Amino acid sequence: MKAKARIFTLALLLQAGCAVPALAAPLAVLDRNGAAVSIEPYAPNIVRVTIATDPDVARSAPGEGPNATPDAAGWTHASDNGADVFRSGDLEVRVDAQPWPSAPTMMARYFAPSLPSVSIGFARPGGAALTRMNSWEMSPHDVSGEHTFRVGASFSTTADEHFWGLGQNQQGFADLRGRTIDCRHNYDAPEGESVCVPFMVTSKGYGIVWDNPSATTVSAGVNGKTHWQSNVGERVSFFVITGKTTDEIYAGYARLTGTTPLPPKAALGLIQSKARYETQAELLDIAKGYRARNLPLDIMVLDWFYWTALGNLDIDRSAFPDPKGMNAQLNAMGMRSLISVWPRFEKVSKNFDTLAAKGWLLHDKDGKPVDGLPIRSDRAGALIDPTVPAARKWFWSQIRDNILSQGFDWTWLDETEPDLVPDGYFYSIGSGDRYHNLFPLLHTQSVADGSAQDRPNKRNMILCRAAYLGAQRNGCLFWSSDVDATWEALQRQIPTGINAAASGMTYWSSDTGGWQYPGGAGEATTAPLVDPAGATAMAPDYKDYPELFVRWFQYNTFTPTLRIHGQRPGTALWQYGPAAEAILADTLRLRYALLPYTYAAARHAYDTGAPIMRGLFMDFPGDAQALTVKDQYMFGPAFLVAPVTRQGQTHRPVYLPKGTDWYDWWTGRKFAGGQTIEADAPIAHIPLFVRAGSVVPLGTPILSTAEKQGIAKLRAFAGANGEATLYDDDGQTNAYKTSQAGKTVVRWNDASGQVEWPAGMKGSAARPPVEVVR
């Protein structure tokens, strides 16, 4: 595509109401023998580089995802022996001089590059190298009838460099070094759905945000370089974010693509779901079952097929005769509700013809709506086009008026990859190939924008099955999609979660117990650790499924959100048998006791961009062994979590990072860091350790976050100075966005052996008791 066409595409984005950043002049646009290189700072530690053969294209705004305004404050531009050098207090960018190439030799005639050479170095102030972009590429080809290019760039790496991020890849590894990632939304990925968030952080103190929503391939640290290549584009566009710590990089990512909102407090409690509750009575019976057993529960979920037809955006009153009354009963029990809404419209639905006539559906080259998938057995329904602002507004209005008006609190936007693959088809702004990964951002924006307008003081929350750059700003809770109910699937969830969180997807988790029907797994290799007697949640031959569910539940208890879901006869805690229920109840009560800790971590994530689920590389960058661990992580600042993912396992090796002492949460036993221990893992709990110097608040027992929860005690772990933030608010409104009220920072003074309280907190009533662990 020529420059005119590219500018026209950007104009379409603006016309579509997409959040394209302001068109500000770059700090400089340089000419390197016909290659236009744009340098555009966004903060002292964030710079965008755009390279194209046309200067107008090089000057054009970023694509969707980044929504910040360029800001060159504090940056300088100087010349150094023909090179252009850009400096801030955090970053130095050097665009090397490129002498005019000499006449080619005979061999060079065959192998000469088709593009002018560009070499750009990135370093810390003073010159300590971070990486260098050594080459770029634009290879012409045709996609969906459009003359375009494959675009890419290569960056230098070092032998000891490690990489994380790029969204959700369920292939079982955390460190991406030596891997080639197919960065595209793919529900049918063999290991479990893949989701592309083209943002990658490295152990060398920088991250790269790749600004291209088409299908992208990334080879990280392969043969001394990291190579990015996207299927459709007319320029190379990327951002470099630096930081002295990984949290500074994530703060930069939040600044560039949007802050993760604080979710309603209920989102951090138990979310109970099933595929599916077929009637109003069935859903209420499960909710009442939790209360009858004195078990905490916050959110009941109504999944698919509650409608009269896919795309009617209504509620079948034969199965759900009084949804408003149903939600009132849930509210009376201290619960809230979440309802699944799909982006697909069957031809028989009342909305199909209207949407087709308006051109608000994904369509083929002739403008005909694409109805269903040519694969699997999914052949019903056309996909709404969220690149049309009016379509987004209409979609929200239907949800608001027909569904949320019946008392449902929040929405679950399923199929946000989308499941109807757009390649070869067209959105209003261009081909599905060009915008392959964009759908989840704009689709979830429909509800985020609508909720902000029509429910300005109610915290929004959306359950989202896919992401893209910036999707976190829409209030998404992400999860790993419809994974298998197997031990192998559970093993894959830990590194998957580490990389999802490393990609800026703060609120990520998985369907506890897996989504697919638990059957056909065969006999356990050892005697099940949980007696399956009385379990009704699985096929009779899956004797170790209650054990798998217990281990999965223990893991998800220490992820940002905890949701039970699955395609099985029953999913409630008591449907895995009495032996499992006793363990699950204790684990669930621990989750609720730790809500003051988790909620404070959530507030910190909003304030700083710091993930809650933290690969060990984030907190222990100087520990070479910690950088390679894929089956442990930090949960907030205090907890080291080591899930059990193998059947019959009652102990497992746990690496305790160096530089601190560690305490076994269950026994209080102290261990020196920098060693691997064989940790006990009885079926009652998973290995869980706390860093010395931590102060962990424990809340009073509650059945839901609708109750006021006090602090029962603080547990302080001796061996180092430390601090903790206590935070509470109303849990529901958006007042937190303009107020720091409810925050208290307490400090553990290891020398005195005392917790130090802020001067304003007087009297024992305001100070819960302290339990010191030594």
Coordinates of N, CA and C in Angstrom, one line a residue, residues 83 135 210 215 387 554 604 692 767:
A83 N 25.8 10.5 13.3 CA 24.7 9.8 14.0 C 23.8 10.8 14.7
S135 N 18.3 -4.5 11.8 CA 17.7 -4.5 10.5 C 16.2 -4.4 10.5
W210 N 5.2 -4.0 20.2 CA 5.2 -4.1 18.7 C 3.8 -3.6 18.2
A215 N -1.4 -10.8 12.2 CA -0.7 -12.0 12.7 C 0.8 -11.8 12.7
T387 N -15.5 -2.3 14.8 CA -14.8 -1.1 14.3 C -15.7 0.0 13.9
Q554 N -6.6 -25.0 44.6 CA -5.6 -24.5 45.5 C -4.7 -23.5 44.7
H604 N -2.7 -1.5 44.4 CA -1.4 -1.2 44.0 C -1.2 -1.4 42.5
A692 N 10.7 -13.0 54.2 CA 11.0 -12.3 55.5 C 10.8 -10.8 55.3
R767 N -6.0 -0.9 65.8 CA -4.8 -1.6 65.6 C -5.1 -3.1 65.9

